[in-house]
Short mmCIF file of C-alpha atoms and ligand atoms in Angstrom, two decimals:
data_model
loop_
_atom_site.label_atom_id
_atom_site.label_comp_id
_atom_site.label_asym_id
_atom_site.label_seq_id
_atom_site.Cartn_x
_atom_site.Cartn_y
_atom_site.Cartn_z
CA UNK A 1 -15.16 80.70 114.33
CA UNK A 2 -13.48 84.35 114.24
CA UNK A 3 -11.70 85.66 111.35
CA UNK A 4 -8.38 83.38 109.86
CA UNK A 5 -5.30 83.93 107.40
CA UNK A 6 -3.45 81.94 105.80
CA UNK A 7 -0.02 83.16 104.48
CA UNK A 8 0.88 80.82 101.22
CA UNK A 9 3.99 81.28 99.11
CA UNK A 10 4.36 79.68 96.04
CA UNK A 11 8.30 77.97 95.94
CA UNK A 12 8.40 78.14 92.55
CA UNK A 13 12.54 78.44 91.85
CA UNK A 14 13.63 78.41 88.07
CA UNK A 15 10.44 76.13 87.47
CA UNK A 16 8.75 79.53 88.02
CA UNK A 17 10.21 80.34 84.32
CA UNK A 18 8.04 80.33 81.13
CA UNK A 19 7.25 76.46 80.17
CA UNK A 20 8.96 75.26 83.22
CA UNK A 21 12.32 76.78 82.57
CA UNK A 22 12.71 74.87 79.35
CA UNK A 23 15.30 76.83 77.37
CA UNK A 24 15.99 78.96 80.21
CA UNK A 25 19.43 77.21 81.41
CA UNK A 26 21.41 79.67 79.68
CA UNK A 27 19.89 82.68 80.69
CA UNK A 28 21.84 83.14 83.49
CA UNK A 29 19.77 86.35 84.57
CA UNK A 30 16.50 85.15 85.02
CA UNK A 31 17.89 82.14 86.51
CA UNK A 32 19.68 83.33 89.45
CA UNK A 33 16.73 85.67 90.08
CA UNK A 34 15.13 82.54 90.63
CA UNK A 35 17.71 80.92 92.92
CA UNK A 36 17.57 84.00 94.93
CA UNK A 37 14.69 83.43 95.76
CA UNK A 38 15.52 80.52 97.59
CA UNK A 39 18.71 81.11 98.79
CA UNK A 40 18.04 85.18 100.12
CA UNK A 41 14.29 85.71 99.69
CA UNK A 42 13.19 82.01 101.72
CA UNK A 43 15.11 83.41 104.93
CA UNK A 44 14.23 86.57 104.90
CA UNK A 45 10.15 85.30 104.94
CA UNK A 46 11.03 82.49 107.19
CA UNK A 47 12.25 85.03 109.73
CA UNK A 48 9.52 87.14 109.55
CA UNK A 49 7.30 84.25 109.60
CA UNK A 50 8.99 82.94 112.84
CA UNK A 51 8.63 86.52 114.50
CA UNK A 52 5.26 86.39 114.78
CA UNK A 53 4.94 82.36 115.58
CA UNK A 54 3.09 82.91 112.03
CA UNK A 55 2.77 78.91 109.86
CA UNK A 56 2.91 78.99 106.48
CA UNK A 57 1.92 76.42 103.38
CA UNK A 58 4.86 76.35 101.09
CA UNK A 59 3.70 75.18 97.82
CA UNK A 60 6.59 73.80 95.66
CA UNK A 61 7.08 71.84 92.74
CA UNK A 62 8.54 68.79 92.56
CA UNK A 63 12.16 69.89 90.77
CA UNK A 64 12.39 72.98 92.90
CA UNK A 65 12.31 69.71 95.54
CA UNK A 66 15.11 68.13 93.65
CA UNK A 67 17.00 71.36 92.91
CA UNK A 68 17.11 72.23 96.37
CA UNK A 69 16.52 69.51 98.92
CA UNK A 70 18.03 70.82 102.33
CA UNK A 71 15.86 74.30 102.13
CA UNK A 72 12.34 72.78 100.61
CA UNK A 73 13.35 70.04 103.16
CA UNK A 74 13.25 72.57 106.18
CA UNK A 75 9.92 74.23 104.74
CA UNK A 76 8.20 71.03 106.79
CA UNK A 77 9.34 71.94 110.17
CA UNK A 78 7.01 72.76 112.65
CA UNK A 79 4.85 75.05 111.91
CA UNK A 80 4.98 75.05 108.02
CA UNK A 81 4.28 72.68 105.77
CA UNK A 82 4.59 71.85 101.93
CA UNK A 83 2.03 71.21 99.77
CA UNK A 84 2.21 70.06 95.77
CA UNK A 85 2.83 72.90 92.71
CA UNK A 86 2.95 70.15 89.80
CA UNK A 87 6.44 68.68 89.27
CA UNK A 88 7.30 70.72 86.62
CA UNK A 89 5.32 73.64 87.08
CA UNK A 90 3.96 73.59 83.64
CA UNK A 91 0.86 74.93 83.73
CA UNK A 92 -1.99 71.88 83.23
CA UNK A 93 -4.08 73.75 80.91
CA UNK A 94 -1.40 73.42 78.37
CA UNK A 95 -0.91 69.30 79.07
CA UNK A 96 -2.27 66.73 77.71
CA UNK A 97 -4.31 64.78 80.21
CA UNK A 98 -1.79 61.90 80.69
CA UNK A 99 0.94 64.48 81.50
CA UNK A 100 -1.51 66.09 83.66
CA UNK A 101 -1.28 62.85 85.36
CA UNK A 102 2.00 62.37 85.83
CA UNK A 103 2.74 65.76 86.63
CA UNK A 104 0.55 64.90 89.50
CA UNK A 105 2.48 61.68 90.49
CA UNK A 106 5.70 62.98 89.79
CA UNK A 107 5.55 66.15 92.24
CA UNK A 108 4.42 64.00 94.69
CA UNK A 109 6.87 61.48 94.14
CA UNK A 110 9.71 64.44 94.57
CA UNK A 111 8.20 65.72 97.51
CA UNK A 112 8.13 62.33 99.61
CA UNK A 113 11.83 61.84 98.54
CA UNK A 114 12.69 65.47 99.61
CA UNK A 115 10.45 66.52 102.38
CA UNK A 116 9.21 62.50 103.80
CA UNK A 117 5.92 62.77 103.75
CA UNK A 118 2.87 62.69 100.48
CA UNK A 119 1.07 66.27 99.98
CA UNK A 120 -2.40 66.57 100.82
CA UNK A 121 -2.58 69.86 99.31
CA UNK A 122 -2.23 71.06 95.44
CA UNK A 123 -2.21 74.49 93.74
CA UNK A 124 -2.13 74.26 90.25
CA UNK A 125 1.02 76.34 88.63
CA UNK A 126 -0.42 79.70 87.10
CA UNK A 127 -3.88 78.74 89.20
CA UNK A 128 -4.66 76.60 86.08
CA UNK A 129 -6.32 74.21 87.51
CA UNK A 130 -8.37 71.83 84.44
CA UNK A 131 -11.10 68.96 85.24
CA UNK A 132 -8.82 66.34 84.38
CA UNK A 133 -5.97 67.32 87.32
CA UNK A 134 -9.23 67.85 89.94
CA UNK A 135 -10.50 64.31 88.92
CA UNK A 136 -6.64 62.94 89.40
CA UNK A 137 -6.84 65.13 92.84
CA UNK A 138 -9.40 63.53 94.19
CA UNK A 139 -8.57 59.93 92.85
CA UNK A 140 -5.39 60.32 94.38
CA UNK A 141 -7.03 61.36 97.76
CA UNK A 142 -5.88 64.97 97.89
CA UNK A 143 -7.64 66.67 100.81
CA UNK A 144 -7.80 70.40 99.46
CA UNK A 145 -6.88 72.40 96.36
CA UNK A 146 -5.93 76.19 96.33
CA UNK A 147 -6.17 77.47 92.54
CA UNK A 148 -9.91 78.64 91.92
CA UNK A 149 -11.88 81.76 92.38
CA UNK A 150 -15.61 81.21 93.23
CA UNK A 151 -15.74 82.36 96.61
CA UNK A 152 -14.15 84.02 99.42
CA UNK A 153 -14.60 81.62 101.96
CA UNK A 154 -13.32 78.31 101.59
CA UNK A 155 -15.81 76.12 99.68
CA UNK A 156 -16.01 72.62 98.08
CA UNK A 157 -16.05 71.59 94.50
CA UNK A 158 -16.71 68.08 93.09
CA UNK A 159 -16.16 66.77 97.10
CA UNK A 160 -12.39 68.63 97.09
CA UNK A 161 -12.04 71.48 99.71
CA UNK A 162 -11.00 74.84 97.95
CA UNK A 163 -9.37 77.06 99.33
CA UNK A 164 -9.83 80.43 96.94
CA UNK A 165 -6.94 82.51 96.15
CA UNK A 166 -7.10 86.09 93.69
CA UNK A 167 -4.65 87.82 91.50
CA UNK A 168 -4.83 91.15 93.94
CA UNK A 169 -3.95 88.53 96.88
CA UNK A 170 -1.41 87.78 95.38
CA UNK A 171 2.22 89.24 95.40
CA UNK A 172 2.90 88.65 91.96
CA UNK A 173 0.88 90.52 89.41
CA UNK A 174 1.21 93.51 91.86
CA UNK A 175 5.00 93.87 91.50
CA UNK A 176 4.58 93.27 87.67
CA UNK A 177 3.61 96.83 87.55
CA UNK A 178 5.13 98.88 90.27
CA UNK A 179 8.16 98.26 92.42
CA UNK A 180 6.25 100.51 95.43
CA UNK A 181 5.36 98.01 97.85
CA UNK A 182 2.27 100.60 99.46
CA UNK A 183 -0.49 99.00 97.40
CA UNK A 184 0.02 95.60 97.71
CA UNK A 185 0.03 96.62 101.95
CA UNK A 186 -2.98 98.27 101.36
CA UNK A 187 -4.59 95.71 99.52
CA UNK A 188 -3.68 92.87 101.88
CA UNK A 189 -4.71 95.45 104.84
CA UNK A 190 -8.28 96.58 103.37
CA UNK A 191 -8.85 92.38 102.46
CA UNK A 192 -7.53 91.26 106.17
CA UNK A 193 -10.15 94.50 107.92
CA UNK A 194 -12.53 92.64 105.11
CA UNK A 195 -12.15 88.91 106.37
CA UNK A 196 -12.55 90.07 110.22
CA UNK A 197 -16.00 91.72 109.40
CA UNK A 198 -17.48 89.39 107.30
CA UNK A 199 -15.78 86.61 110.14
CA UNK A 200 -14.34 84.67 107.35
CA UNK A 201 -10.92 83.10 106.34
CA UNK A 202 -8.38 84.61 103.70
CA UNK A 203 -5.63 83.17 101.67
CA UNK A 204 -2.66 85.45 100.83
CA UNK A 205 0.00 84.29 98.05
CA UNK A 206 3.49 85.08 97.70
CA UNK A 207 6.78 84.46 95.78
CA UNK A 208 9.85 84.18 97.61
CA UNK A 209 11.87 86.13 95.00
CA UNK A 210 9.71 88.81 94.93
CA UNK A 211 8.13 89.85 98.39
CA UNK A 212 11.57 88.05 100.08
CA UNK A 213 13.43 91.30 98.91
CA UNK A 214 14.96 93.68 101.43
CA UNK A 215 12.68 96.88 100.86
CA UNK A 216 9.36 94.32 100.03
CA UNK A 217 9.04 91.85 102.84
CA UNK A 218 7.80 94.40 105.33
CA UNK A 219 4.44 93.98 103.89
CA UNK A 220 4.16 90.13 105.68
CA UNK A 221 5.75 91.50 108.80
CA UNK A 222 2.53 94.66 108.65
CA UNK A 223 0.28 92.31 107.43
CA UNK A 224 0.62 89.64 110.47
CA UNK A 225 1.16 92.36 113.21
CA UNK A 226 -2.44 94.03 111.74
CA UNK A 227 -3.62 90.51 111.93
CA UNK A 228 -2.01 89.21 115.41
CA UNK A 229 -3.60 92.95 116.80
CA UNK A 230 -7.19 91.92 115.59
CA UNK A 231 -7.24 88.50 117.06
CA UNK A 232 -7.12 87.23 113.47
CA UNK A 233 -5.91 83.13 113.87
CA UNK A 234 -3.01 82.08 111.63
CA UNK A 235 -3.38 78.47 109.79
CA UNK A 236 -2.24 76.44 107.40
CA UNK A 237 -3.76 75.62 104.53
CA UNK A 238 -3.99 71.76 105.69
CA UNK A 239 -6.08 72.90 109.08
CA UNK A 240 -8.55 74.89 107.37
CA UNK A 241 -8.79 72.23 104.90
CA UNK A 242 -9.44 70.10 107.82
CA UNK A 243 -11.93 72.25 109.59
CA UNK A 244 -14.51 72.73 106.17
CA UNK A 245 -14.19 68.91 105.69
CA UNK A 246 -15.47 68.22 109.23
CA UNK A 247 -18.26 70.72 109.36
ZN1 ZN B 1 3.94 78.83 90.91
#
């Protein structure tokens, strides 16, 4: 099959906030850090993205649909695509199970009104993913989930695809503790020379607002020329999910 990698970035907008951004409206701060994300740090990742012909899975929750339609709307173009991040992003461990529920059919409600098309794909906001959402996954006929940790490779749980995702994969935790964007490159570099020896996919995460600054998104443009050099293939989310369910 030959080593893959998937670049993922989590659309998260103000939703992104503590508790959905509930009580955040005016804390005008932290929510135009948020908006920059979309407005400054989405373009800057799209056009590094497009440089190397590179697709992406945009996950986004269903306000951040409603909040911005045009650019969550363009996030579908070929080769991208958008997957479902709850509607709220409120994370489902702290929901009870009928809000679990509707978070579900909410998000997915936003996204057909916003992008035109149902999501196949879920990540559960803060990677929270409970029973009750995977049972309302798979009722609803979701294809693949990316929020758990059991494996590297892409695996199945309860019938689902998973696609596995880690806190060091990701962009976020990273830049919670250091604004040098070296170790996050050397982490996604040491994972990617990992992925083409073990001939395996891997799943990187990122946040628009935080790897789509100026002096941080060089780390996707090193990451995909290291990959594009070793022959690595670069997939959505939706083909690998694809791929596993067919083998
Ligand atoms: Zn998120």
């Amino acid at each position: 099959m030959g080593a893959q990698l998937s670049v993922t970035v989590d659309v998260d907008g103000a939703a992104g906030l503590p508790r959905g951004g509930a009580g955040y409206e005016h804390r005008l701060s932290c929510w135009s850090e948020r908006t920059y994300g979309i407005t400054a740090g989405l373009p800057r990742i799209l056009g590094v993205l497009e440089a190397f012909a590179a697709p992406a899975t945009f996950y986004v929750p269903g306000v951040t649909a409603e909040r911005h339609p045009d650019e969550i709307a363009a996030l579908a173009d070929a080769p991208h695509e958008v997957a479902h991040h709850g509607h709220t992003h409120r994370f489902p461990n702290t929901l009870p199970a009928d809000e679990q529920r509707s978070e579900l059919i909410e998000g997915s409600a936003a996204l057909v009104s916003v992008v035109g098309m149902a999501p196949r794909g879920y990540r559960a906001p803060g990677w929270e993913l409970t029973r009750v959402t995977l049972d309302a996954l798979r009722a609803a006929g979701f294809a693949w989930d990316s929020s758990l940790m059991g494996d590297d490779r892409p695996y199945t749980v309860d019938g689902l695809v998973e696609l596995p995702v880690h806190w060091a994969l990701d962009d976020a935790p990273h830049f919670a503790h250091t604004t040098d964007p070296a170790g996050l490159l050397a982490v996604w570099l040491a994972e990617l020379a990992a992925a083409v020896d073990e001939d395996r996919h891997l799943t990187v995460t990122l946040h628009p607002e935080i790897l789509g600054r100026a002096h941080r998104v060089d780390v996707l443009r090193r990451l995909l020329d290291a990959a594009v050099t070793a022959g690595v293939e670069l997939v959505t989310h939706s083909a690998v999910a694809a791929a596993v369910a067919t083998a």
